[in-house]
Coordinates of C-alpha atoms and ligand atoms in Angstrom, one line a residue:
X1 CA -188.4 -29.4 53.2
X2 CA -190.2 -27.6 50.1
X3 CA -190.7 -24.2 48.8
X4 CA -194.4 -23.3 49.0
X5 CA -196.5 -23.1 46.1
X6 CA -196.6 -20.5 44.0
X7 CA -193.3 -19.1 45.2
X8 CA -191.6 -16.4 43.4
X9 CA -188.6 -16.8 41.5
X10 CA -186.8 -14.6 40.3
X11 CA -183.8 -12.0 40.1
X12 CA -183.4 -8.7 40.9
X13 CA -181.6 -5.4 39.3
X14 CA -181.7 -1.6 39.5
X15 CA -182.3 1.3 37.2
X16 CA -179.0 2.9 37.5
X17 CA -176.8 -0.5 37.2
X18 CA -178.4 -1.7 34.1
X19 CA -180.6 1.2 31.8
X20 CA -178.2 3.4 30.3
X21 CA -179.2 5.7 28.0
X22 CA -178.5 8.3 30.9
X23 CA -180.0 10.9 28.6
X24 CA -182.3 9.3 26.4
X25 CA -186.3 10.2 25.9
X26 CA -185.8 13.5 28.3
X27 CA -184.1 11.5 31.2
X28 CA -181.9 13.9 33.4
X29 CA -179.0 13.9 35.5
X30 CA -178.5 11.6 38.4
X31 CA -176.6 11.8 41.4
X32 CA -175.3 8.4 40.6
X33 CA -174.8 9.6 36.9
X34 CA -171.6 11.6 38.7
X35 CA -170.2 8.4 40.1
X36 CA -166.8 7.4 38.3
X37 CA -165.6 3.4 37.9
X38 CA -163.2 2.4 41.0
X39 CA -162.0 -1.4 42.3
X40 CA -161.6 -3.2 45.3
X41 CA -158.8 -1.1 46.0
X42 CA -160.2 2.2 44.9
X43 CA -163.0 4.0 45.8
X44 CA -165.8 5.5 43.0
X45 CA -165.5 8.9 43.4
X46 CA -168.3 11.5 42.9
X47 CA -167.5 14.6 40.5
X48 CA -168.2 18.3 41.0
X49 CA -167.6 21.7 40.1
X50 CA -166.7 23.9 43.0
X51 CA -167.8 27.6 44.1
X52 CA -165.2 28.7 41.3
X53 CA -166.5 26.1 38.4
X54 CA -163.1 24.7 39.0
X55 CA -163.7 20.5 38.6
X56 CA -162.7 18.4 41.3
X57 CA -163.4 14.4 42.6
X58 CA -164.0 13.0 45.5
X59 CA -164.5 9.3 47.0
X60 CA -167.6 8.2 47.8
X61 CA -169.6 7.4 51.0
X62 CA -167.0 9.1 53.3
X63 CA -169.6 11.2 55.0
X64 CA -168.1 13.8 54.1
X65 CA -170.1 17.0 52.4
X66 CA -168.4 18.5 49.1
X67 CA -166.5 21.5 49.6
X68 CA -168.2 24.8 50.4
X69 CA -170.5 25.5 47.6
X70 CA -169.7 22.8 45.2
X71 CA -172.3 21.2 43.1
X72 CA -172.6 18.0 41.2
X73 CA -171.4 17.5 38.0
X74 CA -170.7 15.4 34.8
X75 CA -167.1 16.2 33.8
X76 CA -164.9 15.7 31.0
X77 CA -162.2 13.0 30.6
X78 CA -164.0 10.7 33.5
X79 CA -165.7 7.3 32.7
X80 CA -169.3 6.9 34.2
X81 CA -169.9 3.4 34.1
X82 CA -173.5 3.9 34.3
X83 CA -174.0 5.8 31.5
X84 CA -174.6 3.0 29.3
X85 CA -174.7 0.1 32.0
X86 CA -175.6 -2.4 29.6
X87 CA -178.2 -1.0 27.9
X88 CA -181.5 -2.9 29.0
X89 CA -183.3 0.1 27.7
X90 CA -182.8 -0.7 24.5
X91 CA -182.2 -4.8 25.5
X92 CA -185.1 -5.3 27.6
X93 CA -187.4 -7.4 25.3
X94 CA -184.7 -9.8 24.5
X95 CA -183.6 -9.8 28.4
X96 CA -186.9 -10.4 29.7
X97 CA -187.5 -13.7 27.4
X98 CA -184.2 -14.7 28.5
X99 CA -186.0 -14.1 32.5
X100 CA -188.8 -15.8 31.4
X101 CA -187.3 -19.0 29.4
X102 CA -185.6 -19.3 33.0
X103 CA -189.3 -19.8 34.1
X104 CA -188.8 -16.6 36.3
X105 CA -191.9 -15.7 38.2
X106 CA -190.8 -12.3 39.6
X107 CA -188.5 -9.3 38.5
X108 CA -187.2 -6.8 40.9
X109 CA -186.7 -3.8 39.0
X110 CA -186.1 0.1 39.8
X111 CA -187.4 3.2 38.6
X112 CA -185.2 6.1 37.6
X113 CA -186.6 9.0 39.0
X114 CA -185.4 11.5 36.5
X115 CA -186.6 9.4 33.8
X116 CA -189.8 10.3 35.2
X117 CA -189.3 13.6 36.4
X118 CA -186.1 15.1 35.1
X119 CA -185.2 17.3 37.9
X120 CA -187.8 15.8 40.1
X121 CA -189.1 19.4 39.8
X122 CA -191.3 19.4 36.9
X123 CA -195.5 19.9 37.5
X124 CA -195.6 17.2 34.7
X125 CA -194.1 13.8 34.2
X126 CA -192.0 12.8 31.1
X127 CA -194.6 10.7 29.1
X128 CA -191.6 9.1 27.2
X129 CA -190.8 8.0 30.6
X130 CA -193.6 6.7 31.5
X131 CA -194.0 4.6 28.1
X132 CA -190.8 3.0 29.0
X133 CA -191.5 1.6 31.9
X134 CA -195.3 0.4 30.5
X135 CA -193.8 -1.4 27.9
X136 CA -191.2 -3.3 30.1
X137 CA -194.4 -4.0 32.7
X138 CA -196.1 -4.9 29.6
X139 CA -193.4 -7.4 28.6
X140 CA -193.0 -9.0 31.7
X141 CA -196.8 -9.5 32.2
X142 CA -197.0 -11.1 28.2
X143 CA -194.7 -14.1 30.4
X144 CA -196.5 -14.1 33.9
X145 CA -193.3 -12.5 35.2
X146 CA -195.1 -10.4 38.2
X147 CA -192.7 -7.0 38.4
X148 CA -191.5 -6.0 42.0
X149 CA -190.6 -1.7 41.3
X150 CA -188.9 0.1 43.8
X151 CA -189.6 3.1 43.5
X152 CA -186.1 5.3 44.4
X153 CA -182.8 2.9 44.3
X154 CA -181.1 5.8 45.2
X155 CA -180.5 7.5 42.2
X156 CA -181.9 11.2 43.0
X157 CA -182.4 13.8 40.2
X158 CA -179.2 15.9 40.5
X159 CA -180.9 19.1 40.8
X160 CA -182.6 17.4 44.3
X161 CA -179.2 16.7 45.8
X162 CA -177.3 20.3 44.2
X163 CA -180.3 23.0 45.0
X164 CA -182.3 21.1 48.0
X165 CA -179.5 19.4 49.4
X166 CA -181.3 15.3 49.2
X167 CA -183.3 13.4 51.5
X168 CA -181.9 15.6 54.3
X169 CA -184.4 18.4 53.3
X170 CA -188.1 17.5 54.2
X171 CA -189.2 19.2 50.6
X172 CA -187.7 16.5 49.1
X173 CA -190.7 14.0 51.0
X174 CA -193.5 15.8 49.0
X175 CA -191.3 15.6 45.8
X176 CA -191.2 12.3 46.5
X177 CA -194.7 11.5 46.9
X178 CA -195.3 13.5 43.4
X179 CA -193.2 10.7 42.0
X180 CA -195.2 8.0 43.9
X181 CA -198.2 9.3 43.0
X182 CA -197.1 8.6 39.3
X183 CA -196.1 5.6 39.1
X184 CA -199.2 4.2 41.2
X185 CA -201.6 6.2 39.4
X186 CA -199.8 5.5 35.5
X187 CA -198.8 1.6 36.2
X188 CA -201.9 0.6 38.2
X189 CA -202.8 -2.8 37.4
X190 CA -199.6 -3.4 35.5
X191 CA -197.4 -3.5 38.9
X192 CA -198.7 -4.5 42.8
X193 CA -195.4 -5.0 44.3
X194 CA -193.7 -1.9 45.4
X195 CA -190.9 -1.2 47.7
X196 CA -190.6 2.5 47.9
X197 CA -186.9 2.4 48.7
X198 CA -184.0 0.6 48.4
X199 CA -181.6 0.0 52.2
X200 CA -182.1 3.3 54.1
X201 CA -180.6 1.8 56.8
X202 CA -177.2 2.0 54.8
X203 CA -177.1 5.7 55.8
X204 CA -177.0 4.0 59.8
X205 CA -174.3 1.2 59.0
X206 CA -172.1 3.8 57.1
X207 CA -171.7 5.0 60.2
X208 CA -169.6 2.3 61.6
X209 CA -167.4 1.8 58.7
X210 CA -164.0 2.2 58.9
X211 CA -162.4 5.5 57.2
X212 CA -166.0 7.3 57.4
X213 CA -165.8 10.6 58.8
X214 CA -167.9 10.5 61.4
X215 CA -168.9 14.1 62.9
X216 CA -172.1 15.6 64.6
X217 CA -173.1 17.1 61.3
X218 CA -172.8 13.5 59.8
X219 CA -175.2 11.9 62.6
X220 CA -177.2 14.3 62.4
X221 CA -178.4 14.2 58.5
X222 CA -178.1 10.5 58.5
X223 CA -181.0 10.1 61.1
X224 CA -182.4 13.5 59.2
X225 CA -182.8 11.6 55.9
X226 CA -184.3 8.3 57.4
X227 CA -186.9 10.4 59.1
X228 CA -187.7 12.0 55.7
X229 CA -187.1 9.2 53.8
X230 CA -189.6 7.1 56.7
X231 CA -192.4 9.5 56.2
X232 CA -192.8 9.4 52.2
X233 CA -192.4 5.7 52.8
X234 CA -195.2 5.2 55.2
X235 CA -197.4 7.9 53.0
X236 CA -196.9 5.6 50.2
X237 CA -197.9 2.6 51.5
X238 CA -201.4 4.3 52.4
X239 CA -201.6 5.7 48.5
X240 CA -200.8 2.5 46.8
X241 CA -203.6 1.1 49.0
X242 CA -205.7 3.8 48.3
X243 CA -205.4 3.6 44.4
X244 CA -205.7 -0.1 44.4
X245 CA -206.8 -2.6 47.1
X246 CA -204.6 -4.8 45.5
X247 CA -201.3 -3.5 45.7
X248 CA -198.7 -4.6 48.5
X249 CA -196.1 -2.8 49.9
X250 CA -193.1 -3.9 51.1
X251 CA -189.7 -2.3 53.1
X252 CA -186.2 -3.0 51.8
X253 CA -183.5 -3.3 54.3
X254 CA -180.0 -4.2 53.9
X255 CA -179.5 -7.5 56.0
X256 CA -176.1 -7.8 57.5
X257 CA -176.3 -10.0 60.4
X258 CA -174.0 -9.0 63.7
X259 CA -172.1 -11.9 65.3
X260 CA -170.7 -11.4 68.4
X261 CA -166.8 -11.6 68.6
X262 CA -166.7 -13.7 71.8
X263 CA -168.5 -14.1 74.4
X264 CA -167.1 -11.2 76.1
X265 CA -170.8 -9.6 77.7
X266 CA -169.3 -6.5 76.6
X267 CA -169.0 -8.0 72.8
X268 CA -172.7 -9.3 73.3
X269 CA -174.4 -6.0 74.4
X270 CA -172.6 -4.3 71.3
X271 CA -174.0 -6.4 68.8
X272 CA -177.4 -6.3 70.5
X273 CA -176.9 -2.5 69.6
X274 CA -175.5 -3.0 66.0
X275 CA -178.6 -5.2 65.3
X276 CA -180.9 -2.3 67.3
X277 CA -179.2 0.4 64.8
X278 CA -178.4 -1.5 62.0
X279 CA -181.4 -3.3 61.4
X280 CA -184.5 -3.0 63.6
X281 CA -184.7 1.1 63.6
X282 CA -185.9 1.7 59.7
X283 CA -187.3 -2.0 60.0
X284 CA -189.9 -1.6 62.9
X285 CA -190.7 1.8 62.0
X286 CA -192.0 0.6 58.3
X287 CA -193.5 -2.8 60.2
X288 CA -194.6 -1.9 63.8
X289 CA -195.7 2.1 62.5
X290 CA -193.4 3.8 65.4
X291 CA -189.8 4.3 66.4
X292 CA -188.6 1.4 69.0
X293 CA -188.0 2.3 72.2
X294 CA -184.4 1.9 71.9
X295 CA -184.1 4.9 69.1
X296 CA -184.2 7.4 72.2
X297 CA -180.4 6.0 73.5
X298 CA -179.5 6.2 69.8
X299 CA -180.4 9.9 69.3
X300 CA -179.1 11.1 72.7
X301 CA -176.1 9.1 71.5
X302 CA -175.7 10.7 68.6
X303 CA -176.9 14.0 69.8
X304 CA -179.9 14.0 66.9
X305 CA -181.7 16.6 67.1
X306 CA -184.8 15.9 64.0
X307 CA -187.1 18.0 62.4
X308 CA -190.3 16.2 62.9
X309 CA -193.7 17.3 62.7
X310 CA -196.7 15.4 64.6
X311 CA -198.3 13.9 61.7
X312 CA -195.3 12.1 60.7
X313 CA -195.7 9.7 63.7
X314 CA -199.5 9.6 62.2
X315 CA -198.1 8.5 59.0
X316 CA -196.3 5.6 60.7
X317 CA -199.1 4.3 62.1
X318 CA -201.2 4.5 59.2
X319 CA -198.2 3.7 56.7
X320 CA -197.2 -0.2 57.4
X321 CA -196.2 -2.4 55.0
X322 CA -197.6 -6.0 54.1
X323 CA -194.5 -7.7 53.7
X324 CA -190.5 -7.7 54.6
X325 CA -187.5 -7.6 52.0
X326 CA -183.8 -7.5 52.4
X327 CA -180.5 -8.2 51.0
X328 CA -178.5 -10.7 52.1
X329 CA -174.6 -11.2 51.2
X330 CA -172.5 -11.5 54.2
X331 CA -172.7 -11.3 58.2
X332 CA -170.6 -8.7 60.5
X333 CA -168.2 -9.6 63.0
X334 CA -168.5 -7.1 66.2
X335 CA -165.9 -6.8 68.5
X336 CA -164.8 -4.3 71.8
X337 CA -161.6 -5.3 71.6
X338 CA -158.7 -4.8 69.7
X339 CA -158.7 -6.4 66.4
X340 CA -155.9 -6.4 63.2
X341 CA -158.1 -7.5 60.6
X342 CA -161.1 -5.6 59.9
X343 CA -162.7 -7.4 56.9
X344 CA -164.7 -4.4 55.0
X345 CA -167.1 -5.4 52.1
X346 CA -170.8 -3.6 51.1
X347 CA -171.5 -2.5 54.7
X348 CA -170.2 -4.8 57.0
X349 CA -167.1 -3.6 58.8
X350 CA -166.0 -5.8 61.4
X351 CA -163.4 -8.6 62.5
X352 CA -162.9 -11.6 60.4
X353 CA -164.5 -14.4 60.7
X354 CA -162.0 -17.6 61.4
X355 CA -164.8 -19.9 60.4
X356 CA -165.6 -18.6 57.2
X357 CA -164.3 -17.6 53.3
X358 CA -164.5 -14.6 52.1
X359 CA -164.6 -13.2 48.4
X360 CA -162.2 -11.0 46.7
X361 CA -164.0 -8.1 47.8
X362 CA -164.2 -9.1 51.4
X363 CA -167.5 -10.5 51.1
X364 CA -167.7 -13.5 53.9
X365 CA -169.5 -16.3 52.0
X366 CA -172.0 -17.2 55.0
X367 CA -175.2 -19.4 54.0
X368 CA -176.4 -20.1 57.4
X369 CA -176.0 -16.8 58.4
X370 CA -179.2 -15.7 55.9
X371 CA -181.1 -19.1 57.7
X372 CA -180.0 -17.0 60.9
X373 CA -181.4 -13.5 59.3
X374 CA -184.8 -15.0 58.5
X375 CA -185.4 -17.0 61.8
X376 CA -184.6 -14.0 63.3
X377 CA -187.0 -11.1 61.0
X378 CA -189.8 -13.5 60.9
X379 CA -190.2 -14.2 64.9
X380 CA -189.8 -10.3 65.0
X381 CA -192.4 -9.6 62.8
X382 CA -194.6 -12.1 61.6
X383 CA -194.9 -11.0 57.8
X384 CA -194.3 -12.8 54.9
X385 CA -190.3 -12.1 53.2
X386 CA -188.9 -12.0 50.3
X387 CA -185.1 -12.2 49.8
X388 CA -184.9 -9.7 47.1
X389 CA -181.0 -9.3 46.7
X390 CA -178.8 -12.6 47.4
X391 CA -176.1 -13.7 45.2
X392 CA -172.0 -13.7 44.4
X393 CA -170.1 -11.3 42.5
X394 CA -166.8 -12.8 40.8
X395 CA -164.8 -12.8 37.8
X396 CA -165.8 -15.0 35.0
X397 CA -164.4 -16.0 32.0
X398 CA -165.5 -16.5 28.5
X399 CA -163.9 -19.7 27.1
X400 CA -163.0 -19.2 23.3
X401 CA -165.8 -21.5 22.7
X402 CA -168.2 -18.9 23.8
X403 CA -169.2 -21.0 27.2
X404 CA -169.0 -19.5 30.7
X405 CA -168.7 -22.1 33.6
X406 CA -169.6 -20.9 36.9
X407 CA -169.8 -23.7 39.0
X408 CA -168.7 -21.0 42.3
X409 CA -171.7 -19.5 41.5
X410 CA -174.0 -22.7 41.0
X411 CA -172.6 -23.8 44.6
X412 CA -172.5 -20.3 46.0
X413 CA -176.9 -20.2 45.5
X414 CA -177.1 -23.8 46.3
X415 CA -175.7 -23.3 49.7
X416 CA -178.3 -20.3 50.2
X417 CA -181.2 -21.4 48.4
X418 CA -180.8 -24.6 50.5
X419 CA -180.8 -22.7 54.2
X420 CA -184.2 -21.1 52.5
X421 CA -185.1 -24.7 53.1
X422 CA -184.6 -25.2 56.5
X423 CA -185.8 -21.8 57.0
X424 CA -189.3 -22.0 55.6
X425 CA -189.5 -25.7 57.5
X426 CA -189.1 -24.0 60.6
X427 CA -191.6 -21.8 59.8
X428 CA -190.9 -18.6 58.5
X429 CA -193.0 -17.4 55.2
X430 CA -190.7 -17.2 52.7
X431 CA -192.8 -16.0 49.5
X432 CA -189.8 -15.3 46.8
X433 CA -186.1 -14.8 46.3
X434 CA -184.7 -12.5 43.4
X435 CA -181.6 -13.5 43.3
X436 CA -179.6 -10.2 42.9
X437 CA -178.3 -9.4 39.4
X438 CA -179.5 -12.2 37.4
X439 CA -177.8 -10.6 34.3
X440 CA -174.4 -9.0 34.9
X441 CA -174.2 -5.3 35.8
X442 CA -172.7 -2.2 36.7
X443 CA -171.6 -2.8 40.7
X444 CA -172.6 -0.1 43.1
X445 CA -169.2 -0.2 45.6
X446 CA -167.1 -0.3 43.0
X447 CA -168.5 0.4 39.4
X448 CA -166.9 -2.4 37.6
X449 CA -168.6 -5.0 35.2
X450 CA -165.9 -7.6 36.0
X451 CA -167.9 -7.8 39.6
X452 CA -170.4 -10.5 37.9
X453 CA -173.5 -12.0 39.6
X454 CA -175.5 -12.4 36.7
X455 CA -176.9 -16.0 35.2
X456 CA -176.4 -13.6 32.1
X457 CA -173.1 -12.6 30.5
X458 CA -173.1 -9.2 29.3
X459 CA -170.4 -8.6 26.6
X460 CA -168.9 -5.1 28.1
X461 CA -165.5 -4.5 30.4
X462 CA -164.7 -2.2 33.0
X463 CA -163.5 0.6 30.9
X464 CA -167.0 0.3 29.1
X465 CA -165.7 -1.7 26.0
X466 CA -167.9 -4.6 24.7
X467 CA -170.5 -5.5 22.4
X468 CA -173.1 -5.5 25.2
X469 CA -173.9 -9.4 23.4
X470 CA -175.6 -11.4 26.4
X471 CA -174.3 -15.0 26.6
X472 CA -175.7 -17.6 28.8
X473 CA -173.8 -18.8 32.1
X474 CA -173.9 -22.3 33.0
X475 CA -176.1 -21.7 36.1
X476 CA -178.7 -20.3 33.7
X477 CA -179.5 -23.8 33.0
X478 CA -179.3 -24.8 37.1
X479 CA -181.4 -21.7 37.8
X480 CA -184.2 -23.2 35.2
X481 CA -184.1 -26.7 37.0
X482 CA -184.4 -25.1 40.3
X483 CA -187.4 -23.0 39.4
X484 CA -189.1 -25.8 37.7
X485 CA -188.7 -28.0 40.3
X486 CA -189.6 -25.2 42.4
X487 CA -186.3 -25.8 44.5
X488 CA -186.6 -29.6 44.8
X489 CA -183.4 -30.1 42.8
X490 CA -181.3 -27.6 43.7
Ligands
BG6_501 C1 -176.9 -3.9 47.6 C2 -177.5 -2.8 46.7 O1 -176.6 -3.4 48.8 O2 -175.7 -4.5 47.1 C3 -177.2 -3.1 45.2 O3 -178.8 -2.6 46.9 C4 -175.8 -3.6 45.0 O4 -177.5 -1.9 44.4 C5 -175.7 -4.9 45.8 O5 -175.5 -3.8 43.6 C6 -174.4 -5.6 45.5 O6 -173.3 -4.7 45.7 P1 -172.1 -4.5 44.7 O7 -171.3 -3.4 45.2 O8 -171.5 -5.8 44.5 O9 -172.8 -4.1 43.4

């Protein structure tokens, strides 16, 4: 069992969880620059200002619309975590010799739309903007490091989400492609790894957690937005083609496996359908170029009724991508019958799983369930994968000495990195694995730093106190060994 040649390596991050300097260089508001610090226990919540410019909160990914005529907004007396994340704007040379003295061969990294274009409304992009991300390219080609950029990691301009409404409105698609259009054109040559977005098929498994309000209206803009958001995707994977032959596209799909709860047929047939919803509709659009034949039950269903316009399903014929990527942290229980435990962590909302652990934020700790996940994806559709988000967030701590020893975390990608194995000797084509947050960051649930994947210490708390100092974790070494043994020792 071996990891091919010339595998890559790596770790993975987004804009929003580790740039701050949320106003820096002519960046502008984000959506996710609204989003307060929560826990476990506590939902983020999003801030606004209301019809009357009266400021109000409210928790996050509920479904649920502000109130009538409230906008979006950066308030007084909240913390906003990501406002300063940890800084890699100003940290990213040191950061990226720290990737590389790993031996990393890849970087997942994200764009921030606004830094680009402020409101995403602007004829012309931000050249400050644009210089940014050239020089971290730059840096990471001066080590060999090959960037992987996705292009939206769902941080919209705030203007796009308070005056057009989001991804919901097709205007936004063009917008979009203005964006695209950028960054292919500007880091051509620099970049040939793209994903243009980051899980849209979380707008689909929101719809099955727990506490969600879950109306028409809801259903409705979800499959709205992963029209919309399908289109500009499958348009960009022609014009990075188009600009350069040499660019490579891939889709990005949040990978929670279903299990059935028993063998109940009824249990079996509903996890068939979680998979369907869950996973294969955004997934064989971007790889197959059309919507399965099972999206039909889902729209009557849901009562959908999408704006589409015949060249769309042109687009998706023309638009599929060259390679696979997901996320991997956990698999799904599904159950028809009555259940008292519903274990709820990232998107999974099912039953608990008697045969496994699960983290302190509900997160079922599940190695052969990603062995599962790839088997699976590959015989579906025969491209080549790369994990691009894998790994555990926990609590670490600093020992006066100034070590961190994370031996949970050592045994937690281990366990993974080892089902990779058995994986790619079975025969799938497992071409990288950035393992997600490979220097500590802002978490998207729940906003706090204490929620640690990184192999990199970052000096900062969850009220934002810190020195931002990075400080090696004992699996930095492991990672090294594992890379230059290109997984032999693992
Ligand atoms: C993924 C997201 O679903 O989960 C990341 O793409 C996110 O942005 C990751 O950070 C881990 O989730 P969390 O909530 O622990 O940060």
């Amino acid at each position: 069992m071996k990891f091919p040649e010339n595998f890559f390596w790596g770790g993975a991050t987004s804009a929003i969880q580790i740039e701050g300097a949320y106003l820096e260089d002519g960046k502008g508001l984000t959506t996710e620059d609204c989003k307060t610090a929560g826990s476990f226990s506590k939902r983020r919540e999003y801030t606004y200002l209301d019809k009357d410019k009266k400021p109000g909160s409210q928790p996050s990914s509920m479904g649920k619309g502000l109130p009538e005529g409230a906008t979006l907004a950066v308030l007084e007396h909240h913390f906003y975590p990501s406002h300063d994340a940890i800084d890699f704007y100003h940290h990213y040379k040191e950061d990226i010799a720290s990737f590389a003295e790993m031996g990393f061969k890849m970087f997942r990294m994200s764009i921030s739309w606004a830094r680009i274009y402020p409101t995403g409304l602007e004829e012309t992009p931000n050249q400050k903007g644009i210089d940014f991300y050239k020089d971290v390219f730059k840096e990471l080609r001066k080590y060999h490091i090959e960037p992987l950029v996705t292009i939206s990691h769902g941080d919209l301009p705030l203007v796009l989400e308070n005056q057009y409404g989001g991804w919901k409105n097709r205007e936004l698609i063009e917008l979009y492609m203005k964006l695209a259009k950028t960054c292919l054109s500007e880091f051509k040559g620099l970049v040939h790894y793209w994903l243009p977005f980051n899980e849209m098929n979380d707008y689909l498994l929101m719809l099955d957690m727990f506490g969600n309000v879950s109306t028409k209206e809801t259903h409705q803009k979800s499959f709205q937005m992963i029209h919309n958001m399908l289109v500009a995707n499958a348009r960009t994977v022609r014009l990075a083609h188009e600009i350069d032959p040499e660019n490579k596209v891939g889709s990005m799909i949040c990978g929670i496996p279903n299990y059935p709860g028993s063998c109940d047929p009824n249990d079996i047939l509903e996890t068939r359908y979680r998979w369907e919803k869950g996973i294969y509709y955004t997934g064989d659009v971007q790889c197959f170029g059309e919507y399965p034949s099972f999206s039909k039950r889902l729209w009557e269903e849901y009562e959908v009724n999408m704006e589409t316009e015949q060249s769309d399903f042109l687009d998706f014929r023309q638009g599929t991508v060259d390679f696979y990527t997901f996320s991997y942290y956990m698999t799904n229980i599904v159950t028809t019958h009555e259940t008292k435990v519903i274990v709820q962590g990232n998107f999974a909302n099912g039953a608990r799983n008697p045969y496994l652990n699960y983290s302190e934020w509900g997160w079922s700790y599940d190695p052969k369930g990603l062995r599962y996940y790839l088997e699976v994806i590959y015989d579906r559709y025969h491209l080549p994968i790369i994990i691009t988000e894998n790994g555990l967030g926990a609590v670490d701590k600093l020992e006066e000495d100034g070590t961190i020893h994370d031996p949970y975390r050592i045994q937690y990608l281990h366990d993974h990195l080892h089902e990779c194995k058995v994986a790619i000797s079975h025969g799938v084509d497992l071409i990288g694995y950035t393992m997600w947050g490979c220097i500590d960051l802002v978490s998207a649930s729940t906003g706090q730093m204490s929620k640690r994947y990184g192999f990199i210490y970052v000096d900062r708390d969850d009220e934002g106190k810190g020195t931002n100092a990075r400080i090696r974790k004992d699996s930095f070494e492991w990672y090294q060994k594992v890379i230059k043994t290109n997984g032999e020792e693992l």
